[in-house]
Amino acid sequence: MDKVMDSIGQLRSSRKFNWFNATELDALLEEEVAPEEIWWGTSRHDELHKLESVAQIPSILRMVLEWGENYSFENDPMTKYAQGTKLVDGNYTLELAVVGHQACNIRIGYGADPDCLSSHPDADVEFEGPQSLSIAQVTEVLGQWLLGRGLPSGYGGSIHIYG
């Protein structure tokens, strides 16, 4: 329980928007990752590492130190993955993808606008805009998605299909 509380303390958001309920986030951090194995990596780590629990996500994101550095999560064989980049405002992007005959990539944002915004990899993310997510927001969305629960309320995204 102390690990969970330590993680919660590190998830404080400086944003006005708190889409998560603290009790729900606490429960999310206590849960293990879905039955499938999930692997993570960052720009600073050449090897992929096994994700042990959702509570690891904030620590992994803090390893992405500078603007333009990346993080990723994937299963093996790869049927889904998540990736993101550190932004100049100190926040992160988050893209979720499902891989089949084509890859469907969804850049995640909060509020009412994400489904109207670009998910193209070369499109800019607006400074402090809805696609600029705090560590708490990335952990909330990514944790729910990795556990197979879909997107939490308050989030959405636009789809980009690679074909």
PDB file of C-alpha atoms in Angstrom:
ATOM      1  CA  MET A   1       0.000   0.000   0.000  1.00  0.00           C
ATOM      2  CA  ASP A   2       2.905   2.381   0.664  1.00  0.00           C
ATOM      3  CA  LYS A   3       4.029   2.004  -2.972  1.00  0.00           C
ATOM      4  CA  VAL A   4       0.551   2.934  -4.127  1.00  0.00           C
ATOM      5  CA  MET A   5       0.465   5.996  -1.895  1.00  0.00           C
ATOM      6  CA  ASP A   6       3.947   7.018  -3.100  1.00  0.00           C
ATOM      7  CA  SER A   7       2.738   6.720  -6.689  1.00  0.00           C
ATOM      8  CA  ILE A   8      -0.408   8.717  -5.948  1.00  0.00           C
ATOM      9  CA  GLY A   9       1.675  11.493  -4.418  1.00  0.00           C
ATOM     10  CA  GLN A  10       3.747  11.647  -7.599  1.00  0.00           C
ATOM     11  CA  LEU A  11       0.652  11.939  -9.792  1.00  0.00           C
ATOM     12  CA  ARG A  12      -0.488  15.363  -8.677  1.00  0.00           C
ATOM     13  CA  SER A  13      -1.596  17.351 -11.693  1.00  0.00           C
ATOM     14  CA  SER A  14      -0.880  21.046 -12.077  1.00  0.00           C
ATOM     15  CA  ARG A  15      -3.839  21.285 -14.469  1.00  0.00           C
ATOM     16  CA  LYS A  16      -7.293  22.557 -13.660  1.00  0.00           C
ATOM     17  CA  PHE A  17      -8.809  19.407 -15.163  1.00  0.00           C
ATOM     18  CA  ASN A  18      -9.043  16.339 -12.943  1.00  0.00           C
ATOM     19  CA  TRP A  19     -11.042  13.771 -14.856  1.00  0.00           C
ATOM     20  CA  PHE A  20     -10.099  11.015 -12.448  1.00  0.00           C
ATOM     21  CA  ASN A  21     -11.522  10.238  -9.056  1.00  0.00           C
ATOM     22  CA  ALA A  22      -8.693   9.765  -6.516  1.00  0.00           C
ATOM     23  CA  THR A  23     -10.266   6.598  -5.107  1.00  0.00           C
ATOM     24  CA  GLU A  24     -10.573   5.084  -8.597  1.00  0.00           C
ATOM     25  CA  LEU A  25      -6.985   6.042  -9.435  1.00  0.00           C
ATOM     26  CA  ASP A  26      -5.793   4.506  -6.154  1.00  0.00           C
ATOM     27  CA  ALA A  27      -7.570   1.239  -7.041  1.00  0.00           C
ATOM     28  CA  LEU A  28      -6.169   1.370 -10.579  1.00  0.00           C
ATOM     29  CA  LEU A  29      -2.604   1.617  -9.285  1.00  0.00           C
ATOM     30  CA  GLU A  30      -3.089  -1.416  -7.032  1.00  0.00           C
ATOM     31  CA  GLU A  31      -4.062  -3.649  -9.942  1.00  0.00           C
ATOM     32  CA  GLU A  32      -1.668  -5.715 -11.971  1.00  0.00           C
ATOM     33  CA  VAL A  33      -1.465  -5.327 -15.723  1.00  0.00           C
ATOM     34  CA  ALA A  34      -3.824  -7.382 -17.897  1.00  0.00           C
ATOM     35  CA  PRO A  35      -3.147 -11.120 -18.235  1.00  0.00           C
ATOM     36  CA  GLU A  36      -1.084 -10.556 -21.382  1.00  0.00           C
ATOM     37  CA  GLU A  37       2.510  -9.450 -20.987  1.00  0.00           C
ATOM     38  CA  ILE A  38       3.160  -5.774 -21.681  1.00  0.00           C
ATOM     39  CA  TRP A  39       6.629  -4.434 -22.451  1.00  0.00           C
ATOM     40  CA  TRP A  40       7.843  -0.848 -22.134  1.00  0.00           C
ATOM     41  CA  GLY A  41      10.734   1.199 -23.447  1.00  0.00           C
ATOM     42  CA  THR A  42      11.931   4.793 -23.646  1.00  0.00           C
ATOM     43  CA  SER A  43      14.317   6.755 -25.868  1.00  0.00           C
ATOM     44  CA  ARG A  44      16.964   6.292 -23.165  1.00  0.00           C
ATOM     45  CA  HIS A  45      16.529   2.498 -22.884  1.00  0.00           C
ATOM     46  CA  ASP A  46      17.514   0.314 -25.836  1.00  0.00           C
ATOM     47  CA  GLU A  47      15.896  -2.820 -24.417  1.00  0.00           C
ATOM     48  CA  LEU A  48      12.235  -3.489 -23.705  1.00  0.00           C
ATOM     49  CA  HIS A  49      11.310  -4.242 -20.086  1.00  0.00           C
ATOM     50  CA  LYS A  50       8.313  -6.129 -18.706  1.00  0.00           C
ATOM     51  CA  LEU A  51       5.654  -3.932 -17.110  1.00  0.00           C
ATOM     52  CA  GLU A  52       4.913  -5.339 -13.659  1.00  0.00           C
ATOM     53  CA  SER A  53       1.937  -3.128 -12.738  1.00  0.00           C
ATOM     54  CA  VAL A  54       0.094   0.048 -13.614  1.00  0.00           C
ATOM     55  CA  ALA A  55       1.853   1.714 -10.654  1.00  0.00           C
ATOM     56  CA  GLN A  56       5.093   1.645 -12.710  1.00  0.00           C
ATOM     57  CA  ILE A  57       3.728   3.971 -15.397  1.00  0.00           C
ATOM     58  CA  PRO A  58       4.506   7.295 -13.607  1.00  0.00           C
ATOM     59  CA  SER A  59       8.111   6.187 -12.995  1.00  0.00           C
ATOM     60  CA  ILE A  60       8.516   5.181 -16.631  1.00  0.00           C
ATOM     61  CA  LEU A  61       7.169   8.537 -17.812  1.00  0.00           C
ATOM     62  CA  ARG A  62       9.606  10.382 -15.535  1.00  0.00           C
ATOM     63  CA  MET A  63      12.444   8.597 -17.397  1.00  0.00           C
ATOM     64  CA  VAL A  64      11.444  10.596 -20.476  1.00  0.00           C
ATOM     65  CA  LEU A  65      13.315  13.726 -19.476  1.00  0.00           C
ATOM     66  CA  GLU A  66      13.561  16.100 -22.423  1.00  0.00           C
ATOM     67  CA  TRP A  67      11.349  17.499 -25.137  1.00  0.00           C
ATOM     68  CA  GLY A  68      11.066  15.102 -28.071  1.00  0.00           C
ATOM     69  CA  GLU A  69      12.002  11.946 -26.156  1.00  0.00           C
ATOM     70  CA  ASN A  70       9.618   8.989 -26.470  1.00  0.00           C
ATOM     71  CA  TYR A  71       8.076   6.168 -24.473  1.00  0.00           C
ATOM     72  CA  SER A  72       6.251   3.052 -25.659  1.00  0.00           C
ATOM     73  CA  PHE A  73       4.246   0.074 -24.374  1.00  0.00           C
ATOM     74  CA  GLU A  74       3.429  -3.027 -26.443  1.00  0.00           C
ATOM     75  CA  ASN A  75       2.331  -6.624 -26.210  1.00  0.00           C
ATOM     76  CA  ASP A  76       4.019  -9.595 -27.900  1.00  0.00           C
ATOM     77  CA  PRO A  77       3.119 -10.548 -30.533  1.00  0.00           C
ATOM     78  CA  MET A  78       2.237  -6.928 -31.187  1.00  0.00           C
ATOM     79  CA  THR A  79      -1.517  -6.514 -31.575  1.00  0.00           C
ATOM     80  CA  LYS A  80      -1.651  -3.249 -29.644  1.00  0.00           C
ATOM     81  CA  TYR A  81       0.766  -0.577 -28.577  1.00  0.00           C
ATOM     82  CA  ALA A  82       0.872   2.827 -26.945  1.00  0.00           C
ATOM     83  CA  GLN A  83       3.438   5.518 -27.502  1.00  0.00           C
ATOM     84  CA  GLY A  84       4.026   9.137 -26.683  1.00  0.00           C
ATOM     85  CA  THR A  85       6.437  12.017 -26.637  1.00  0.00           C
ATOM     86  CA  LYS A  86       7.523  14.554 -24.041  1.00  0.00           C
ATOM     87  CA  LEU A  87       6.290  17.993 -25.058  1.00  0.00           C
ATOM     88  CA  VAL A  88       7.947  21.370 -24.630  1.00  0.00           C
ATOM     89  CA  ASP A  89       5.327  22.276 -21.979  1.00  0.00           C
ATOM     90  CA  GLY A  90       6.515  19.325 -19.825  1.00  0.00           C
ATOM     91  CA  ASN A  91       3.455  17.196 -20.558  1.00  0.00           C
ATOM     92  CA  TYR A  92       3.133  14.200 -22.888  1.00  0.00           C
ATOM     93  CA  THR A  93       1.250  12.972 -25.915  1.00  0.00           C
ATOM     94  CA  LEU A  94      -0.396   9.563 -25.807  1.00  0.00           C
ATOM     95  CA  GLU A  95      -1.257   7.495 -28.847  1.00  0.00           C
ATOM     96  CA  LEU A  96      -3.017   4.150 -28.551  1.00  0.00           C
ATOM     97  CA  ALA A  97      -2.998   1.733 -31.478  1.00  0.00           C
ATOM     98  CA  VAL A  98      -4.505  -1.561 -32.516  1.00  0.00           C
ATOM     99  CA  VAL A  99      -2.576  -3.539 -35.105  1.00  0.00           C
ATOM    100  CA  GLY A 100      -4.201  -5.919 -37.586  1.00  0.00           C
ATOM    101  CA  HIS A 101      -4.077  -5.748 -41.363  1.00  0.00           C
ATOM    102  CA  GLN A 102      -3.738  -2.015 -40.774  1.00  0.00           C
ATOM    103  CA  ALA A 103      -2.651  -0.010 -37.762  1.00  0.00           C
ATOM    104  CA  CYS A 104      -5.333   2.248 -36.280  1.00  0.00           C
ATOM    105  CA  ASN A 105      -3.693   4.972 -34.220  1.00  0.00           C
ATOM    106  CA  ILE A 106      -5.693   7.168 -31.828  1.00  0.00           C
ATOM    107  CA  ARG A 107      -4.061  10.279 -30.338  1.00  0.00           C
ATOM    108  CA  ILE A 108      -5.728  10.835 -26.974  1.00  0.00           C
ATOM    109  CA  GLY A 109      -6.954  14.140 -25.605  1.00  0.00           C
ATOM    110  CA  TYR A 110      -9.345  15.322 -22.912  1.00  0.00           C
ATOM    111  CA  GLY A 111     -12.530  17.323 -23.068  1.00  0.00           C
ATOM    112  CA  ALA A 112     -14.830  17.932 -26.027  1.00  0.00           C
ATOM    113  CA  ASP A 113     -12.302  18.565 -28.821  1.00  0.00           C
ATOM    114  CA  PRO A 114     -10.022  15.499 -29.209  1.00  0.00           C
ATOM    115  CA  ASP A 115     -12.142  13.813 -31.879  1.00  0.00           C
ATOM    116  CA  CYS A 116     -11.792  16.947 -34.054  1.00  0.00           C
ATOM    117  CA  LEU A 117      -8.003  17.217 -33.732  1.00  0.00           C
ATOM    118  CA  SER A 118      -5.337  15.577 -35.876  1.00  0.00           C
ATOM    119  CA  SER A 119      -3.846  12.201 -35.106  1.00  0.00           C
ATOM    120  CA  HIS A 120      -1.329  12.431 -37.933  1.00  0.00           C
ATOM    121  CA  PRO A 121       2.196  11.888 -36.575  1.00  0.00           C
ATOM    122  CA  ASP A 122       3.559  15.080 -38.141  1.00  0.00           C
ATOM    123  CA  ALA A 123       0.797  17.342 -36.800  1.00  0.00           C
ATOM    124  CA  ASP A 124       1.734  19.675 -33.976  1.00  0.00           C
ATOM    125  CA  VAL A 125       0.161  19.278 -30.570  1.00  0.00           C
ATOM    126  CA  GLU A 126      -1.079  22.600 -29.225  1.00  0.00           C
ATOM    127  CA  PHE A 127       0.823  23.942 -26.219  1.00  0.00           C
ATOM    128  CA  GLU A 128      -1.285  23.163 -23.093  1.00  0.00           C
ATOM    129  CA  GLY A 129      -4.051  21.931 -25.432  1.00  0.00           C
ATOM    130  CA  PRO A 130      -6.292  18.895 -24.996  1.00  0.00           C
ATOM    131  CA  GLN A 131      -3.687  16.472 -26.430  1.00  0.00           C
ATOM    132  CA  SER A 132      -1.041  17.688 -23.943  1.00  0.00           C
ATOM    133  CA  LEU A 133      -1.504  15.293 -21.020  1.00  0.00           C
ATOM    134  CA  SER A 134      -0.014  15.297 -17.515  1.00  0.00           C
ATOM    135  CA  ILE A 135       1.577  12.202 -15.966  1.00  0.00           C
ATOM    136  CA  ALA A 136      -1.672  11.659 -14.026  1.00  0.00           C
ATOM    137  CA  GLN A 137      -3.759  11.791 -17.190  1.00  0.00           C
ATOM    138  CA  VAL A 138      -1.466   9.463 -19.168  1.00  0.00           C
ATOM    139  CA  THR A 139      -1.445   7.015 -16.241  1.00  0.00           C
ATOM    140  CA  GLU A 140      -5.225   7.090 -15.972  1.00  0.00           C
ATOM    141  CA  VAL A 141      -5.837   6.486 -19.673  1.00  0.00           C
ATOM    142  CA  LEU A 142      -2.971   4.070 -20.288  1.00  0.00           C
ATOM    143  CA  GLY A 143      -3.716   2.066 -17.140  1.00  0.00           C
ATOM    144  CA  GLN A 144      -7.377   1.594 -18.059  1.00  0.00           C
ATOM    145  CA  TRP A 145      -6.486   0.699 -21.647  1.00  0.00           C
ATOM    146  CA  LEU A 146      -3.816  -1.842 -20.652  1.00  0.00           C
ATOM    147  CA  LEU A 147      -6.310  -3.473 -18.287  1.00  0.00           C
ATOM    148  CA  GLY A 148      -8.744  -3.833 -21.212  1.00  0.00           C
ATOM    149  CA  ARG A 149     -11.269  -1.272 -19.984  1.00  0.00           C
ATOM    150  CA  GLY A 150     -11.106   1.234 -22.838  1.00  0.00           C
ATOM    151  CA  LEU A 151     -10.957   4.987 -22.393  1.00  0.00           C
ATOM    152  CA  PRO A 152     -12.024   6.587 -19.119  1.00  0.00           C
ATOM    153  CA  SER A 153     -14.792   9.199 -19.215  1.00  0.00           C
ATOM    154  CA  GLY A 154     -13.670  12.638 -20.348  1.00  0.00           C
ATOM    155  CA  TYR A 155     -11.162  11.414 -22.968  1.00  0.00           C
ATOM    156  CA  GLY A 156     -11.370  10.783 -26.686  1.00  0.00           C
ATOM    157  CA  GLY A 157      -9.282  10.892 -29.790  1.00  0.00           C
ATOM    158  CA  SER A 158      -9.093  11.017 -33.528  1.00  0.00           C
ATOM    159  CA  ILE A 159      -8.095   7.996 -35.579  1.00  0.00           C
ATOM    160  CA  HIS A 160      -5.267   7.836 -38.119  1.00  0.00           C
ATOM    161  CA  ILE A 161      -5.085   4.628 -40.185  1.00  0.00           C
ATOM    162  CA  TYR A 162      -1.762   3.376 -41.533  1.00  0.00           C
ATOM    163  CA  GLY A 163      -2.360   1.083 -44.378  1.00  0.00           C
TER     164      GLY A 163
END
